[in-house]
XYZ file of C-alpha atoms in Angstrom:
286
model
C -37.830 -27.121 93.141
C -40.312 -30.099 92.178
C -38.688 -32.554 89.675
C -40.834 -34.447 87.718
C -40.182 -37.197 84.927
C -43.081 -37.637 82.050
C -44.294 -41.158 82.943
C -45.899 -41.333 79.005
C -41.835 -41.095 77.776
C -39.469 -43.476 77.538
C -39.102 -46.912 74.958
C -42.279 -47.704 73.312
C -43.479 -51.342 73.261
C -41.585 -52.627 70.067
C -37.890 -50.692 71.481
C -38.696 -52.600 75.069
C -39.613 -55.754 73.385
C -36.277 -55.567 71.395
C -34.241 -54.728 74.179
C -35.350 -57.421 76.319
C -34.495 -60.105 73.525
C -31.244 -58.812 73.411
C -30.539 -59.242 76.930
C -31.833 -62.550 77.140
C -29.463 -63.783 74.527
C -26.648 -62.158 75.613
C -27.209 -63.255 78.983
C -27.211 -67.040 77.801
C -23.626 -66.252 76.433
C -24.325 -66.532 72.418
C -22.536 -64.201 70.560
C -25.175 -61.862 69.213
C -24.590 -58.915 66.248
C -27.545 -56.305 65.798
C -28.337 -55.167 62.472
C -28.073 -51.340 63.090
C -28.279 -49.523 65.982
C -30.989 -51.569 68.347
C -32.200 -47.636 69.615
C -31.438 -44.417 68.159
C -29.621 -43.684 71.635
C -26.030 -44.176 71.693
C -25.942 -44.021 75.949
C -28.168 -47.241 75.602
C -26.122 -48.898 72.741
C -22.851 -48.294 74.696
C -24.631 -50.088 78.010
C -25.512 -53.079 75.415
C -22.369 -52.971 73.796
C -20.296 -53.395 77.219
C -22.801 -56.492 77.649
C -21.226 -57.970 74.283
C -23.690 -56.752 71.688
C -22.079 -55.907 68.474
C -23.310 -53.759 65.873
C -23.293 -54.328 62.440
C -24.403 -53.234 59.033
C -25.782 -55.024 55.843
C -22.327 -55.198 54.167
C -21.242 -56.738 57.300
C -24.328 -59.272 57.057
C -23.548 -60.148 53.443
C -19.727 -61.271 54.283
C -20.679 -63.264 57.603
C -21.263 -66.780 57.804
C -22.741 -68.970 60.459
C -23.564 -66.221 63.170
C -25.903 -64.935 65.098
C -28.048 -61.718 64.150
C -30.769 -59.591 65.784
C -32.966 -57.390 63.764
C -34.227 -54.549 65.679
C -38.168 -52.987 66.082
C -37.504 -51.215 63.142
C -37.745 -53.976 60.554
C -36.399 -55.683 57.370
C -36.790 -55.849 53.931
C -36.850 -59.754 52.428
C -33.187 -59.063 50.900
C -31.911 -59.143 54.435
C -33.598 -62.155 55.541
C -32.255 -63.850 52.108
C -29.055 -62.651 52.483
C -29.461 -64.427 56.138
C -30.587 -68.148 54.573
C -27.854 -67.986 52.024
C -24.812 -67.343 55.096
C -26.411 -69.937 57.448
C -27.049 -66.592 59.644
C -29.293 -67.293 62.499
C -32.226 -64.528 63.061
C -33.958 -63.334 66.283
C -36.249 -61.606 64.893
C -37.278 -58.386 66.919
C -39.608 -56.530 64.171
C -41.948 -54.476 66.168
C -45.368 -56.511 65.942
C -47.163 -53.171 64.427
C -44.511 -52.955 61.575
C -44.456 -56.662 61.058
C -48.138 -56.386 60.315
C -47.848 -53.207 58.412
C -44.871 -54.927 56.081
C -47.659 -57.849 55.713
C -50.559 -55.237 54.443
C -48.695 -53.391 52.282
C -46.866 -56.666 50.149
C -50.312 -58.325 49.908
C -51.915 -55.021 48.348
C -48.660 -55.053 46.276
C -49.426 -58.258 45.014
C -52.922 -57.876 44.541
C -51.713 -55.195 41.866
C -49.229 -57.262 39.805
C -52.354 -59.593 39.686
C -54.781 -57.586 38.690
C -52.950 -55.773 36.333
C -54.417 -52.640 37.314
C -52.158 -49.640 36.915
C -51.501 -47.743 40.337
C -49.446 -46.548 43.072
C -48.461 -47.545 46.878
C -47.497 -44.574 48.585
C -45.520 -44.501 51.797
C -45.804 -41.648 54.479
C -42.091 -41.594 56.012
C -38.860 -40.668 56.109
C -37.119 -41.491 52.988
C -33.753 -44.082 54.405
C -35.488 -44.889 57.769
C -34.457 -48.226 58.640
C -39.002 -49.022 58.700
C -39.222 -47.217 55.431
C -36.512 -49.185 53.548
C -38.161 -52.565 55.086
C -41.524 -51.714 53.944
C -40.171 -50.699 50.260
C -38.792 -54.039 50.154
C -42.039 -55.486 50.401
C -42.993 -53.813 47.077
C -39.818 -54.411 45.471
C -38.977 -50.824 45.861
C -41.382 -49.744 43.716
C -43.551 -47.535 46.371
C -43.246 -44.103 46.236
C -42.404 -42.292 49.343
C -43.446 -39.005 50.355
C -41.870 -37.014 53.139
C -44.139 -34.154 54.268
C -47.697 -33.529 53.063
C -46.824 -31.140 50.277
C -44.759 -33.602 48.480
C -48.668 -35.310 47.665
C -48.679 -32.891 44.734
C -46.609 -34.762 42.623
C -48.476 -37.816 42.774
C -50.071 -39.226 39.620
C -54.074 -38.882 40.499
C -54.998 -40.341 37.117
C -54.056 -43.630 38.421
C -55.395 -45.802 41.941
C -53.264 -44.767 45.152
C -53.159 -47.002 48.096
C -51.693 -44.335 50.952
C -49.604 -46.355 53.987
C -47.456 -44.248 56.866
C -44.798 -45.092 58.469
C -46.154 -46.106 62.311
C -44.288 -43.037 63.770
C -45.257 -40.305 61.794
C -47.580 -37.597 62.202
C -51.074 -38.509 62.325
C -52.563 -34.667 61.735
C -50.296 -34.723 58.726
C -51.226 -38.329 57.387
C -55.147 -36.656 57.690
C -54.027 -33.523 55.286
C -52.224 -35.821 52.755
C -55.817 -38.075 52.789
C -57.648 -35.286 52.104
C -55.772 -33.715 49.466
C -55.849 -37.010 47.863
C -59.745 -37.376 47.989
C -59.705 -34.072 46.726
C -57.794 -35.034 43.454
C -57.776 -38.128 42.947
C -59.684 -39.077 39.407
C -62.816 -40.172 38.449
C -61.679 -42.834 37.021
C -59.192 -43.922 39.696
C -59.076 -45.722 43.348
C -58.141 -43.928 46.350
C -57.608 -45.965 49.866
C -56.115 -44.495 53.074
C -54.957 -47.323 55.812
C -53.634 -45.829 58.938
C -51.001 -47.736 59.726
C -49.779 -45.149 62.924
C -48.996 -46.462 65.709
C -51.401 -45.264 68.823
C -48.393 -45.309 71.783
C -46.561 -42.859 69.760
C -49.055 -40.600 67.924
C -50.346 -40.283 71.613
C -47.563 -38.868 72.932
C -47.401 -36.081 70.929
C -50.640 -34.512 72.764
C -49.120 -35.727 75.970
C -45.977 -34.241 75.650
C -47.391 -30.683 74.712
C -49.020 -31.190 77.918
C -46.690 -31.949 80.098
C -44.281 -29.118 79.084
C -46.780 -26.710 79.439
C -47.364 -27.849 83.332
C -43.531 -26.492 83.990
C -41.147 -23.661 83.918
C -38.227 -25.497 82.320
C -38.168 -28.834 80.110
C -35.663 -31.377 79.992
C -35.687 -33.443 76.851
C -33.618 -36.342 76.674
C -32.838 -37.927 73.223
C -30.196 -39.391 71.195
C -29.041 -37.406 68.450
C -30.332 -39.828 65.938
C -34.117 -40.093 66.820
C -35.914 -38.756 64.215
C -38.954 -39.529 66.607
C -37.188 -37.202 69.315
C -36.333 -34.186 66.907
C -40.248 -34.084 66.513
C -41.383 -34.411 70.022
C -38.745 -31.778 70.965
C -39.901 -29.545 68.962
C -43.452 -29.632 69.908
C -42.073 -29.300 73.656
C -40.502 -26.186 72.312
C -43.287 -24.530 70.524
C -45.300 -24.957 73.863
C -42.156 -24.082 76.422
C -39.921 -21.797 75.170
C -37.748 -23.244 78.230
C -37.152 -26.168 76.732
C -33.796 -27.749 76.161
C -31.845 -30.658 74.132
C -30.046 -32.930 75.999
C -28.392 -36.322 75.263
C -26.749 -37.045 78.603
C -26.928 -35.496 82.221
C -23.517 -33.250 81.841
C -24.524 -31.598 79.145
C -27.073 -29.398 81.529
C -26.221 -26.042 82.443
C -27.687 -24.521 85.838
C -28.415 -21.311 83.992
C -31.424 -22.670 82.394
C -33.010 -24.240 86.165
C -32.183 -20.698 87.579
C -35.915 -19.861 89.289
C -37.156 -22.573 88.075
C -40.025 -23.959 90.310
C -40.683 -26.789 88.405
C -38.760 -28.897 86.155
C -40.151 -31.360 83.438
C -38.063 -34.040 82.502
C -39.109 -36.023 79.181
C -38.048 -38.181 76.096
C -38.308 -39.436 72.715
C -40.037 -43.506 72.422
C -35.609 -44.394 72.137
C -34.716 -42.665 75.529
C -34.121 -45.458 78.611
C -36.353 -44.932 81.337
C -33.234 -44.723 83.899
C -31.321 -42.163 81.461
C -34.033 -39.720 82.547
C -33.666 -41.107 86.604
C -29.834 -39.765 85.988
C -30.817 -36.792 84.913
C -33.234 -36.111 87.834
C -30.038 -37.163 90.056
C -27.608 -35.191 88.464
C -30.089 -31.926 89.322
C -30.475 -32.697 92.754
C -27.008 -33.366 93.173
């Protein structure tokens, strides 16, 4: 049996970056809180948490005074960092530097509207209550509309100028049907603009994935049950390898599914640890 794990899976750039603060400041001995889960992986929260790293949520944040606060890749809307001034809360900021610039595009465009005067609508490709989504409504005063799946474009108002934003993790095929349906309604009289705001390391891996899962007889996906980025990428691993199975730790596999298996794929969503996967290539050759 060959045992391979995907070298294009594992954390993405912002999730590393985020990590590694973390670390460092636990490391140093501060007492650090985390505003929400750091990763949607609760194997890799529990290894933080045993390294002192406390998780909290924004009611939590509004009754603490003078601590110490990390905010994760995902990003924050200005409430939170507010909220942070007025408790004498100190913030590492670990926004992922592709969100931080997206939150900066979208709040100058809303701007540029209240100036203008000009009536129109940002519209947000994401997951309505995703920690990125929330932080990027902020920056419009939650006034953006958000739309969930390319259908939902429908019920936008086309008499009036759109300005079309995605969250950096979604789908880029879909973001290119809702752009098009858009140009093909939009009115006359009104503005349409498209920015793709998707971020390249993970739109890539969807292509890479599908790849890779072809290549074996049986696919391992690792995930935490939380990763909205995972539920996607397993799915695409399962509409190309019927073999494909859900996993969030090493126990959970059963050898019925490696039976005749001659090679095994072993792969993950942006939130799964690198050395999750390693356990998981142990456990099988154990």
């Amino acid at each position: 049996m060959v045992i391979e794990i995907d070298s294009g899976s594992g954390f993405c750039f912002g999730v590393t970056r985020a990590i590694e603060r973390a670390e460092e400041i636990l490391r140093s001995g501060e007492r650090l809180n985390c505003l929400g889960d750091i990763v949607h992986n609760g194997i890799e929260c529990d290894r933080l948490h045993k390294m002192g790293l406390r998780t909290i949520d924004h009611k939590d944040l509004r009754e603490m005074h003078n601590a110490s606060v990390l905010l994760r890749a995902h990003g924050e809307p200005p409430s939170t960092y507010l909220i942070a001034q007025q408790n004498d809360i100190t913030i590492y900021d670990a926004t992922c530097p592709v969100v931080l610039a997206l939150q900066k595009r979208i709040k100058n465009k809303y701007l540029e509207m209240q100036e203008s005067g000009r009536r129109g609508n940002i519209v947000i490709f994401g997951k309505k209550g995703h920690a990125e989504v929330l932080g990027l409504l902020g920056q419009t005063e939650g006034k953006a509309i958000v739309i969930e799946q390319p259908q939902d474009a429908e019920f936008l108002d086309f008499s009036h100028d759109i300005y079309l934003y995605s969250q950096t993790t979604k789908s880029l095929d879909e973001f290119h049907i809702i752009i098009k349906y858009c140009q093909e309604h939009i009115s006359p009289d009104a503005t349409f603009q498209s920015y793709d705001t998707i971020c390249r390391q993970v739109a890539n891996r969807m292509e890479h994935i599908c790849e890779f899962a072809i290549r074996h007889d049986v696919i391992l996906f690792v995930s935490g049950a939380k990763s909205s980025n995972g539920k996607i990428l397993y799915e695409a691993c399962k509409a190309h390898n019927p073999n494909s199975y859900l996993i969030e730790k090493p126990e959970e596999i059963q050898p019925s599914w490696l039976a005749g298996a001659n090679r095994v794929g072993i792969c993950g969503a942006t939130s799964t640890p690198k050395w999750l996967m390693e356990q998981v290539e142990k456990h099988i050759n154990n």
